[in-house]
Amino acid sequence: NIDRRLIAELQAWSSKACGYALDGLHIPNLLQGNVLQIENHTLFVEEACSGVTSLYSLVSLALLFALFQKRSLAQSVLTLLLTPLVAINGNILRLLLIALGFHWWELDLTKGTPHTLLG
């Protein structure tokens, strides 16, 4: 259940942060739960888009980095503590770029290679 709660929280944070960023850019949007509406487009922030996979991957890489670089305990702990922030912000940026693709360029970045490259 911890995974499910983490995924749900990450979904909510990502959705809200993307909505706030769009508000800051003066782009009209409506956020309802994990569904973000921009003009004629509806974007659902799925569980896969919550960033949990990138979070786990980056924490694993941070652990390996800390072990192989043989840094001090303080540096290793700081790296591990900052890694989730990098993962979450990277995911928020990805969601924002998808929304901006629709709004500014009428470009669908939710499928195929463009979506994979954004990941």
PDB file of N, CA and C in Angstrom, residues 94 109-119:
ATOM      1  N   ARG A  94       8.314  17.717 -17.405  1.00  0.00           N
ATOM      2  CA  ARG A  94       7.802  16.895 -18.511  1.00  0.00           C
ATOM      3  C   ARG A  94       6.313  17.177 -18.748  1.00  0.00           C
ATOM      4  N   LEU A 109       2.577  15.681 -27.611  1.00  0.00           N
ATOM      5  CA  LEU A 109       3.779  15.039 -27.073  1.00  0.00           C
ATOM      6  C   LEU A 109       3.440  13.909 -26.111  1.00  0.00           C
ATOM      7  N   THR A 110       2.205  13.405 -26.202  1.00  0.00           N
ATOM      8  CA  THR A 110       1.775  12.360 -25.274  1.00  0.00           C
ATOM      9  C   THR A 110       1.978  10.955 -25.815  1.00  0.00           C
ATOM     10  N   LYS A 111       2.405  10.837 -27.056  1.00  0.00           N
ATOM     11  CA  LYS A 111       2.512   9.507 -27.673  1.00  0.00           C
ATOM     12  C   LYS A 111       3.832   9.348 -28.422  1.00  0.00           C
ATOM     13  N   GLY A 112       4.214   8.105 -28.550  1.00  0.00           N
ATOM     14  CA  GLY A 112       5.336   7.746 -29.410  1.00  0.00           C
ATOM     15  C   GLY A 112       6.680   8.262 -28.956  1.00  0.00           C
ATOM     16  N   THR A 113       7.539   8.490 -29.947  1.00  0.00           N
ATOM     17  CA  THR A 113       8.907   8.895 -29.689  1.00  0.00           C
ATOM     18  C   THR A 113       9.022  10.215 -28.932  1.00  0.00           C
ATOM     19  N   PRO A 114       8.236  11.255 -29.287  1.00  0.00           N
ATOM     20  CA  PRO A 114       8.347  12.500 -28.522  1.00  0.00           C
ATOM     21  C   PRO A 114       8.093  12.295 -27.019  1.00  0.00           C
ATOM     22  N   HIS A 115       7.116  11.467 -26.686  1.00  0.00           N
ATOM     23  CA  HIS A 115       6.803  11.207 -25.281  1.00  0.00           C
ATOM     24  C   HIS A 115       7.952  10.457 -24.608  1.00  0.00           C
ATOM     25  N   THR A 116       8.513   9.513 -25.315  1.00  0.00           N
ATOM     26  CA  THR A 116       9.628   8.738 -24.785  1.00  0.00           C
ATOM     27  C   THR A 116      10.839   9.646 -24.561  1.00  0.00           C
ATOM     28  N   LEU A 117      11.120  10.531 -25.510  1.00  0.00           N
ATOM     29  CA  LEU A 117      12.264  11.433 -25.376  1.00  0.00           C
ATOM     30  C   LEU A 117      12.076  12.413 -24.216  1.00  0.00           C
ATOM     31  N   LEU A 118      10.861  12.852 -23.994  1.00  0.00           N
ATOM     32  CA  LEU A 118      10.605  13.741 -22.859  1.00  0.00           C
ATOM     33  C   LEU A 118      10.857  13.027 -21.530  1.00  0.00           C
ATOM     34  N   GLY A 119      10.619  11.726 -21.520  1.00  0.00           N
ATOM     35  CA  GLY A 119      10.834  10.948 -20.299  1.00  0.00           C
ATOM     36  C   GLY A 119      12.287  10.869 -19.945  1.00  0.00           C
TER      37      GLY A 119
END
